[in-house]
PDB file of C-alpha atoms in Angstrom:
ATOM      1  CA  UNK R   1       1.170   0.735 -30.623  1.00  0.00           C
ATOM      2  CA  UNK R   2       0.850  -2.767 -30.024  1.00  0.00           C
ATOM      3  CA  UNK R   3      -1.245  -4.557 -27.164  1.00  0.00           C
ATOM      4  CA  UNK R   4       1.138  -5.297 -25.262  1.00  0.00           C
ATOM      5  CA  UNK R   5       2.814  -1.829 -24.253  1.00  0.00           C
ATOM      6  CA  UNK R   6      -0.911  -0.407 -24.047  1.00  0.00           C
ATOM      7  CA  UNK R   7      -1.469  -3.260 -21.217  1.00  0.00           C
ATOM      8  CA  UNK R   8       1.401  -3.092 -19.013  1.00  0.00           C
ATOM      9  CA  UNK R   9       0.858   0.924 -19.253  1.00  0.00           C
ATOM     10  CA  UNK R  10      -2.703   1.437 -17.936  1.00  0.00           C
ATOM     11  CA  UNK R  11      -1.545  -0.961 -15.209  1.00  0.00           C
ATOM     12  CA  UNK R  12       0.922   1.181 -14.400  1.00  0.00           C
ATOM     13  CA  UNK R  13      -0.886   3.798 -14.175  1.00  0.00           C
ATOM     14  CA  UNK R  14      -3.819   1.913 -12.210  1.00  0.00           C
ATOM     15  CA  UNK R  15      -0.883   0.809  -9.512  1.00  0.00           C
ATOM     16  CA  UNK R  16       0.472   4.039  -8.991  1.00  0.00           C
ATOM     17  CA  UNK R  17      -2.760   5.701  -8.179  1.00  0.00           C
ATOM     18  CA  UNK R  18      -3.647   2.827  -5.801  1.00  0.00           C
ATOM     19  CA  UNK R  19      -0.030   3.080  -4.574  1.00  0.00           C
ATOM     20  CA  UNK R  20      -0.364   6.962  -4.167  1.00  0.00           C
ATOM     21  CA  UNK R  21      -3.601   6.347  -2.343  1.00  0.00           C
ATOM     22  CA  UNK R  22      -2.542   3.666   0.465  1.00  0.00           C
ATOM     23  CA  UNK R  23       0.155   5.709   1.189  1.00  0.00           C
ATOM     24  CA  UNK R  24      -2.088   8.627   1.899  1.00  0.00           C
ATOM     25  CA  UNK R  25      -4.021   6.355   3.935  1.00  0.00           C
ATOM     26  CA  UNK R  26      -1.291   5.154   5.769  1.00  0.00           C
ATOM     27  CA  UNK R  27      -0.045   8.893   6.957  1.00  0.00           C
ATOM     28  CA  UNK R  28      -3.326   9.424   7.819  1.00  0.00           C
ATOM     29  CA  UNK R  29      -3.739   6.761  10.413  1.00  0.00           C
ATOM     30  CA  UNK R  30      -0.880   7.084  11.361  1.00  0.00           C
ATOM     31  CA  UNK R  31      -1.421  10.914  12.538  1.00  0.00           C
ATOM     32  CA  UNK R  32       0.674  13.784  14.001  1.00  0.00           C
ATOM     33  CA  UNK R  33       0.294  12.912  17.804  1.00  0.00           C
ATOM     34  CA  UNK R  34       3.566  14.936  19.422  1.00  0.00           C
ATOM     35  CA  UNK R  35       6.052  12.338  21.604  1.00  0.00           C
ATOM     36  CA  UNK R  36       5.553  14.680  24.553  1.00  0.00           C
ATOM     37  CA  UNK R  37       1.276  13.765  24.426  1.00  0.00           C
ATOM     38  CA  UNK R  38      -0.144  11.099  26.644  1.00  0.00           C
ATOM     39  CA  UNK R  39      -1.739   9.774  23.347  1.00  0.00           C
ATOM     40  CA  UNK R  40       1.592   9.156  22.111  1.00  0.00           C
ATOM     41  CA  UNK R  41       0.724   5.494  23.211  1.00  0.00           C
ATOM     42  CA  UNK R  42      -2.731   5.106  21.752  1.00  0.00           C
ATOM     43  CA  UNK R  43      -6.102   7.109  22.117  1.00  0.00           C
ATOM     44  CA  UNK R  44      -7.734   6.072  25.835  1.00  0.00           C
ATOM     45  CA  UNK R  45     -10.143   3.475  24.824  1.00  0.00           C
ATOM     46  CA  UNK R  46     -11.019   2.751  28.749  1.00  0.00           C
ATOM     47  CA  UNK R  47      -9.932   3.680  32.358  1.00  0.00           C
ATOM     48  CA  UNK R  48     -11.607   2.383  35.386  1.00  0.00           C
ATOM     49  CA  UNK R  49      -9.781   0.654  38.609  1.00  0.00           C
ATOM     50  CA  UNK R  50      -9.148  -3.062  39.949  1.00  0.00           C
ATOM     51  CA  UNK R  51     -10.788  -5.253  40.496  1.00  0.00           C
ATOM     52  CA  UNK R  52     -12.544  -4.847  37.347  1.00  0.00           C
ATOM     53  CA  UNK R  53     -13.257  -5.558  33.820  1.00  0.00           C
ATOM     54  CA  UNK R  54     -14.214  -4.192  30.276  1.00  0.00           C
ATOM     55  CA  UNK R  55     -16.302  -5.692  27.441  1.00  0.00           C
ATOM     56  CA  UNK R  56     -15.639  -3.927  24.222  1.00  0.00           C
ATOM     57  CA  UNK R  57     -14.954  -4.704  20.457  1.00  0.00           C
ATOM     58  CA  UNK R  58     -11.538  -5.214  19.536  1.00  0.00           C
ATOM     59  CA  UNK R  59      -9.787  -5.339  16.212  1.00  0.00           C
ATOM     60  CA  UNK R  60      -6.518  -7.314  15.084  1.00  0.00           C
ATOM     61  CA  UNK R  61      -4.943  -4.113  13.325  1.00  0.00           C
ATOM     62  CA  UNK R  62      -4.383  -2.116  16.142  1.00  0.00           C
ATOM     63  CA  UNK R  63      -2.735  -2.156  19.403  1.00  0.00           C
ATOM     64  CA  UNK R  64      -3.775  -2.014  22.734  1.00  0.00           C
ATOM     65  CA  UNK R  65      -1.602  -0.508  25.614  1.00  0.00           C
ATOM     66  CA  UNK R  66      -2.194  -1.614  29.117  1.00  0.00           C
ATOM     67  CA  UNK R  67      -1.320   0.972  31.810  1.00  0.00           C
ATOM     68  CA  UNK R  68      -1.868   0.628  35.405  1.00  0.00           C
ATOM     69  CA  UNK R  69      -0.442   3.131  38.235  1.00  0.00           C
ATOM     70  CA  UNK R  70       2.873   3.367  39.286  1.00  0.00           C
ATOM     71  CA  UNK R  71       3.889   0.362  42.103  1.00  0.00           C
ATOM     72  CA  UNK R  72       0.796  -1.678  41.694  1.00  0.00           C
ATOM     73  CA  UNK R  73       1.256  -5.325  40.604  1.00  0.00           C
ATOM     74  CA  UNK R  74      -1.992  -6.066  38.190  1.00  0.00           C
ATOM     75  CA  UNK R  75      -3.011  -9.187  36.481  1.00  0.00           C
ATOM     76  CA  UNK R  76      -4.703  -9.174  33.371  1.00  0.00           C
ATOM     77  CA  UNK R  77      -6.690 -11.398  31.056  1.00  0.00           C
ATOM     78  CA  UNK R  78      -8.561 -11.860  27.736  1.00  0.00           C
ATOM     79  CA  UNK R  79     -11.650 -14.201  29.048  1.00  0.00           C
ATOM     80  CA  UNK R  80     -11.983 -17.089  26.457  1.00  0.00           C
ATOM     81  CA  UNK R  81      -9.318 -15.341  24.357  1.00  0.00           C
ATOM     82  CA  UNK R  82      -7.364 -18.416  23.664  1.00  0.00           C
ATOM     83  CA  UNK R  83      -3.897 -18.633  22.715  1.00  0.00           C
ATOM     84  CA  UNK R  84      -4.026 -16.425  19.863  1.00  0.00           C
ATOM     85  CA  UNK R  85      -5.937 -13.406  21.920  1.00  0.00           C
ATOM     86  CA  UNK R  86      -4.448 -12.420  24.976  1.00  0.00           C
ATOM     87  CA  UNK R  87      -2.453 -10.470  27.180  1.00  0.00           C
ATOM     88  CA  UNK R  88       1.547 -10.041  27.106  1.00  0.00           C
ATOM     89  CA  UNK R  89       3.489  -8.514  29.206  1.00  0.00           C
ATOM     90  CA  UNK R  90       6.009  -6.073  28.366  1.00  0.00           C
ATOM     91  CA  UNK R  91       8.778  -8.108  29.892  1.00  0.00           C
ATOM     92  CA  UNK R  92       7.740 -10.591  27.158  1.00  0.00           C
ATOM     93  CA  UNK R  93       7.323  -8.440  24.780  1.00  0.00           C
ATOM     94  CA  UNK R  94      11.172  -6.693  25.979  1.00  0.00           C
ATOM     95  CA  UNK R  95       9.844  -2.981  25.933  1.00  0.00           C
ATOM     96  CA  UNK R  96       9.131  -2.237  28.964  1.00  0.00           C
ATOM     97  CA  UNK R  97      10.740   1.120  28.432  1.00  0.00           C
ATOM     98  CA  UNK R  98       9.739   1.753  25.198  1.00  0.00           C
ATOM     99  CA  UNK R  99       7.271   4.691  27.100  1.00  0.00           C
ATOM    100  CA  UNK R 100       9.498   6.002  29.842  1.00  0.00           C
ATOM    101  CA  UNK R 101      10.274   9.078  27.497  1.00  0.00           C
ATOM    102  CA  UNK R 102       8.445   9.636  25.215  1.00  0.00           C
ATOM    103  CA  UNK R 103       4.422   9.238  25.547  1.00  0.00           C
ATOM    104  CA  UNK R 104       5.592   8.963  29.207  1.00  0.00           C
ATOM    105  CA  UNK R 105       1.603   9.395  31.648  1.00  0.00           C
ATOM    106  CA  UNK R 106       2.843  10.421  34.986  1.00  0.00           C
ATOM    107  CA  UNK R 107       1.803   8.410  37.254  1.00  0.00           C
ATOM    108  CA  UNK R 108       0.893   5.095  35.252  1.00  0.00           C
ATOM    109  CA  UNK R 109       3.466   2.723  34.123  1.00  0.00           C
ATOM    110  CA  UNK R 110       3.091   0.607  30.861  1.00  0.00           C
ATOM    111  CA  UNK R 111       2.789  -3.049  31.686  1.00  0.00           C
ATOM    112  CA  UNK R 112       2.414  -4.345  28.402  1.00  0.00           C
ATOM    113  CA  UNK R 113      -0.433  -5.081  25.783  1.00  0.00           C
ATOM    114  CA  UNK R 114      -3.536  -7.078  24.606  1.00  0.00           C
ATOM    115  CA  UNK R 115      -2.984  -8.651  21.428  1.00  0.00           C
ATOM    116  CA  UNK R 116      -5.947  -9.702  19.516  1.00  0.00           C
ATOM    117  CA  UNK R 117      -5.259 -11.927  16.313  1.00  0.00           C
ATOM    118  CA  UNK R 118      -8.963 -12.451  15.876  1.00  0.00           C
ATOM    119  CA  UNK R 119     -11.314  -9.013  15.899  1.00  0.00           C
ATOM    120  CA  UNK R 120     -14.171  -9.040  17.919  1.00  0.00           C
ATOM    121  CA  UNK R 121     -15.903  -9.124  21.021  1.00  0.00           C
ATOM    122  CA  UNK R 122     -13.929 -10.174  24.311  1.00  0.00           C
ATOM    123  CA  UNK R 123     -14.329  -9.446  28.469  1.00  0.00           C
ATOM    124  CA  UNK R 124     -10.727  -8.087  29.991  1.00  0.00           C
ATOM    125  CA  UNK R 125     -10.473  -8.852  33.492  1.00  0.00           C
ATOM    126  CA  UNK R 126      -8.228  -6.812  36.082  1.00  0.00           C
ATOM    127  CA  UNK R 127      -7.307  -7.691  39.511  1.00  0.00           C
ATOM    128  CA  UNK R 128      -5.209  -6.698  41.999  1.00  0.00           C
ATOM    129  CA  UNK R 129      -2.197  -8.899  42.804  1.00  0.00           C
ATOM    130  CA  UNK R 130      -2.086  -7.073  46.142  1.00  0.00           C
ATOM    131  CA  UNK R 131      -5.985  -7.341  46.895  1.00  0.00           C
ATOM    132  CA  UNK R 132      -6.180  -3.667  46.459  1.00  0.00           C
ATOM    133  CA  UNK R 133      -7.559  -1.099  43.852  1.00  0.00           C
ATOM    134  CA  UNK R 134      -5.593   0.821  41.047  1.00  0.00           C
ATOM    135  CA  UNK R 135      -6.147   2.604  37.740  1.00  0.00           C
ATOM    136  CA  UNK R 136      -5.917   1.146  35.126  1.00  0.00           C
ATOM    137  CA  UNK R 137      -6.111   2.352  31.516  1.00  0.00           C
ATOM    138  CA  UNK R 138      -6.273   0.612  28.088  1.00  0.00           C
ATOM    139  CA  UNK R 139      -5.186   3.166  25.119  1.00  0.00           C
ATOM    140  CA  UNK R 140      -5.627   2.358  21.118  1.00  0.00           C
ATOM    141  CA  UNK R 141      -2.993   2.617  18.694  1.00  0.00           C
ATOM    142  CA  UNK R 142      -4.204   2.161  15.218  1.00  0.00           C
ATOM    143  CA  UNK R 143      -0.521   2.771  13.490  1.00  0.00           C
ATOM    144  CA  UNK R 144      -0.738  -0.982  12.776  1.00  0.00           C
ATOM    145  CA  UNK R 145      -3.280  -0.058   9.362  1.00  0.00           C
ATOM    146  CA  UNK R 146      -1.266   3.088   8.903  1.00  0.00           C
ATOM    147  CA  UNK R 147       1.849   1.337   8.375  1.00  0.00           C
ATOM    148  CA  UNK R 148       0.527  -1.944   6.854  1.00  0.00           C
ATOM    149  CA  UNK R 149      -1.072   0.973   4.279  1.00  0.00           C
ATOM    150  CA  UNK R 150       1.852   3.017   3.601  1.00  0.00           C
ATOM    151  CA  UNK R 151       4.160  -0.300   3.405  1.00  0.00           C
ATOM    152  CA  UNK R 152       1.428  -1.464   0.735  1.00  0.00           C
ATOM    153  CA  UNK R 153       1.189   1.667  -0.986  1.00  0.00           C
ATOM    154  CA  UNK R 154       4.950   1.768  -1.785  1.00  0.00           C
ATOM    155  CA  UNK R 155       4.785  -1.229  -2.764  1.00  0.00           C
ATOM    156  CA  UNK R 156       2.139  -0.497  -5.637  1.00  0.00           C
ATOM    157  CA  UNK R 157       4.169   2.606  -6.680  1.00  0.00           C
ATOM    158  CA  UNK R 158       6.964   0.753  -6.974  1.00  0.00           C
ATOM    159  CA  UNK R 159       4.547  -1.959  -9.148  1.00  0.00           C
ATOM    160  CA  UNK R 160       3.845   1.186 -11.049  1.00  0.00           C
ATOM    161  CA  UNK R 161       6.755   2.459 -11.680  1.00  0.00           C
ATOM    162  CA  UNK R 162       8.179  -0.604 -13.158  1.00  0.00           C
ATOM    163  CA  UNK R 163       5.031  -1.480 -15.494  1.00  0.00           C
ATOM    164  CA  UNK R 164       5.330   2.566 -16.687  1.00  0.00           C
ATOM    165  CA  UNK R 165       9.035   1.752 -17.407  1.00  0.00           C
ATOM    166  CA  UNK R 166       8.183  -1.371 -19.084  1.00  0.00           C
ATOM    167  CA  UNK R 167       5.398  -0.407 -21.261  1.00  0.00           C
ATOM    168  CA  UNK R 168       7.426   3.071 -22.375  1.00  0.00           C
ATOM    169  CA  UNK R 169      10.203   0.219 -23.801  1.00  0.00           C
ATOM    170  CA  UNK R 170       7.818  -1.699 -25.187  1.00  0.00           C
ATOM    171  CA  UNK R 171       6.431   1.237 -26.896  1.00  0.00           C
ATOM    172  CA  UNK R 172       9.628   1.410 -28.309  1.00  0.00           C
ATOM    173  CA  UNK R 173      10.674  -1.716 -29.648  1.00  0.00           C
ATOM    174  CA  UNK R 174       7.304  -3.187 -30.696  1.00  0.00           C
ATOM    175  CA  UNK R 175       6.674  -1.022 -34.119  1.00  0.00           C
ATOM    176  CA  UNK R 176       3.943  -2.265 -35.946  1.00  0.00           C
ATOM    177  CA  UNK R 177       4.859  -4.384 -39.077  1.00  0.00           C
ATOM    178  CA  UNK R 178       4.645  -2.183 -42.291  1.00  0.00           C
ATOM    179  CA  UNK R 179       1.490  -2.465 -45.109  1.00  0.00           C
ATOM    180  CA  UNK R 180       2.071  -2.975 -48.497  1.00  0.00           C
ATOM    181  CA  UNK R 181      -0.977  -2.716 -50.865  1.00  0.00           C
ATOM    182  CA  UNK R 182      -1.282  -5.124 -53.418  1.00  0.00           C
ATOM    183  CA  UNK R 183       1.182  -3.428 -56.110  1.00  0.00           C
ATOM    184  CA  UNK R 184       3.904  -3.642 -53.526  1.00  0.00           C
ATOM    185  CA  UNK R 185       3.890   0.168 -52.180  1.00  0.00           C
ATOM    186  CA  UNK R 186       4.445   0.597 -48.577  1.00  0.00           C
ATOM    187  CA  UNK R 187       1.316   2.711 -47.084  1.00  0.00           C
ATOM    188  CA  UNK R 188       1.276   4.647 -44.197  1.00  0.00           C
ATOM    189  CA  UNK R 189      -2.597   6.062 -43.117  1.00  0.00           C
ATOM    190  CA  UNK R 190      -2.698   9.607 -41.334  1.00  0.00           C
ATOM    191  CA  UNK R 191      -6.060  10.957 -40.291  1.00  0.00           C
ATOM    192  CA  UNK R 192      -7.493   8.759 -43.431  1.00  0.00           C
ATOM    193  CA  UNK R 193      -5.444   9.508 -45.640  1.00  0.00           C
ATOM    194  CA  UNK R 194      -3.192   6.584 -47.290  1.00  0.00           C
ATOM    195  CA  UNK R 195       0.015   8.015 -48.519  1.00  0.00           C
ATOM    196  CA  UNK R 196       2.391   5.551 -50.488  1.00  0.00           C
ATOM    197  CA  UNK R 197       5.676   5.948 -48.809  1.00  0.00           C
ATOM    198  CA  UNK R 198       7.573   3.524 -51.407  1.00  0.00           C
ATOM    199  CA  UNK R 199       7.522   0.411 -53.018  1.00  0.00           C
ATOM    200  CA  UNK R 200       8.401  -3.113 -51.266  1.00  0.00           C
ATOM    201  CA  UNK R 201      11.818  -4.046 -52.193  1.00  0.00           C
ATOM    202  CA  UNK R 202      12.447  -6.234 -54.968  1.00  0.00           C
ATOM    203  CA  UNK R 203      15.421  -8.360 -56.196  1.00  0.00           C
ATOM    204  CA  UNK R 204      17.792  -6.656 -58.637  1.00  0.00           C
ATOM    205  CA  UNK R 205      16.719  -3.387 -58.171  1.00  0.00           C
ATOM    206  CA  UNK R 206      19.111  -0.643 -57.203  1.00  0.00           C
ATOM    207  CA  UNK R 207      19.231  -0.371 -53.001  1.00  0.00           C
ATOM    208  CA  UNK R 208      17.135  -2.457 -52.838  1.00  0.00           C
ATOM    209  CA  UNK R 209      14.164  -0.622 -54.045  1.00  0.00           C
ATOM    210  CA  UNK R 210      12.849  -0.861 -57.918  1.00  0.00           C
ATOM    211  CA  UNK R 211      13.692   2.063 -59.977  1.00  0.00           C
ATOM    212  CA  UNK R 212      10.517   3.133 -61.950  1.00  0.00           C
ATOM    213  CA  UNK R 213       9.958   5.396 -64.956  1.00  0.00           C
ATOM    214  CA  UNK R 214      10.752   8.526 -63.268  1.00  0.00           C
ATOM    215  CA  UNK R 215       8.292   7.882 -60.637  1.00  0.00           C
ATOM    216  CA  UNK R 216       7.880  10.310 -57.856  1.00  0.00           C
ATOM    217  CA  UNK R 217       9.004   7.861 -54.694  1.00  0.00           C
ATOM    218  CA  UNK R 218       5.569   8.550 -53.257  1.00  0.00           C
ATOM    219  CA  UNK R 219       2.413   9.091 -54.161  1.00  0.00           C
ATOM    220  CA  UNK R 220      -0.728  10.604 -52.075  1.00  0.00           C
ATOM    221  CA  UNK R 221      -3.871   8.866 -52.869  1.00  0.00           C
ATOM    222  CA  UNK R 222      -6.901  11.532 -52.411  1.00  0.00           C
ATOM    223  CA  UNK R 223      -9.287   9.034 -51.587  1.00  0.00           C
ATOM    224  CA  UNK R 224     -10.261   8.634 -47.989  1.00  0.00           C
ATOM    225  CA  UNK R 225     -11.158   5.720 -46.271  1.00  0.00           C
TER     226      UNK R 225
END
């Protein structure tokens, strides 16, 4: 088998593996959690009430819920976030709804979320548009690495699968060139043992291949190499 084929199928099999693997990954974070659970919309990461605020490590691939109770008007901000860490609101964000079934925390209404873009550190401060105290709640969904992983891992099989297909065809159409010693016979080695299949063509000779003496058409030498 030539180099080729031999490459493009170890890679294969190297990218389905990895392939098989993030998409294990990705079901994995992603998780079972039933619609009807309050952790439908992330795992609580911290509940406390306005005015108030929460110092805690955050990271880019997952996402973090905001709830607050039912009829209360809260404000709420990442403290030196920036423009590229901070809170949206879920009439930004058009999903307002997206919990009113499903994941639904009686109660507590979903108000939006805190994107991070950069994982870290940061203060979120809560306050009470109305001057007065309510819960509020910040829950983790980590499905962002679960699907980024299963998305990936697909995409390896995928890789994989092509590079298999590939290398099988290969396999195929690259044959290795055939030997001739130096008397012109076509050899063909099997577990060190050279067997002469024939003899190279040559011109005039009868289909194309030289008519001998009464020659067998092959001859097994019984020295091994």
């Amino acid at each position: 088998m030539r180099l080729a084929p031999k490459i493009a199928l170890v890679l294969g099999a190297v990218f389905l593996l990895v392939g098989i693997a993030g998409m294990a990954f990705g079901g994995s974070e992603l998780g079972d959690v039933p619609p009807e659970s309050e952790d439908w919309s992330g795992t609580l990461k911290w509940e406390g009430e306005t005015p108030s605020g929460y110092y805690g490590h955050f990271e880019w691939t997952a996402i973090y819920n905001v709830w607050v109770e039912e009829g209360s008007e809260v404000s709420v901000e990442v403290v030196d976030g920036g423009a590229d860490n901070r809170f949206i609101t879920c009439e930004e964000l058009d999903d307002c709804g997206i919990f009113d079934v499903d994941g639904d925390i009686p109660g507590f209404q979903y108000i939006g979320e805190i994107w991070i873009d950069d994982s870290g550190w940061y203060e979120i401060r809560f306050t009470d548009d109305k001057q007065g105290s309510s819960g509020v709640m910040i829950r983790e969904d980590p499905s962002v690495m679960g699907i980024l992983g299963a998305i990936g891992g697909a995409g390896f099989c995928c890789g994989g699968v092509f590079l298999l297909a590939l290398g099988a065809t290969l396999s195929f159409t690259m044959q290795d060139k055939p030997k001739y010693d130096s008397q012109g016979h076509h050899l063909v080695e099997n577990d060190g043992t050279r067997v002469i299949l024939s003899e190279a063509p040559t011109r005039g000779s009868k289909d194309g291949v030289e008519q001998g003496d009464g020659a067998k058409w092959w001859v097994k030498e019984s020295e091994k190499e």
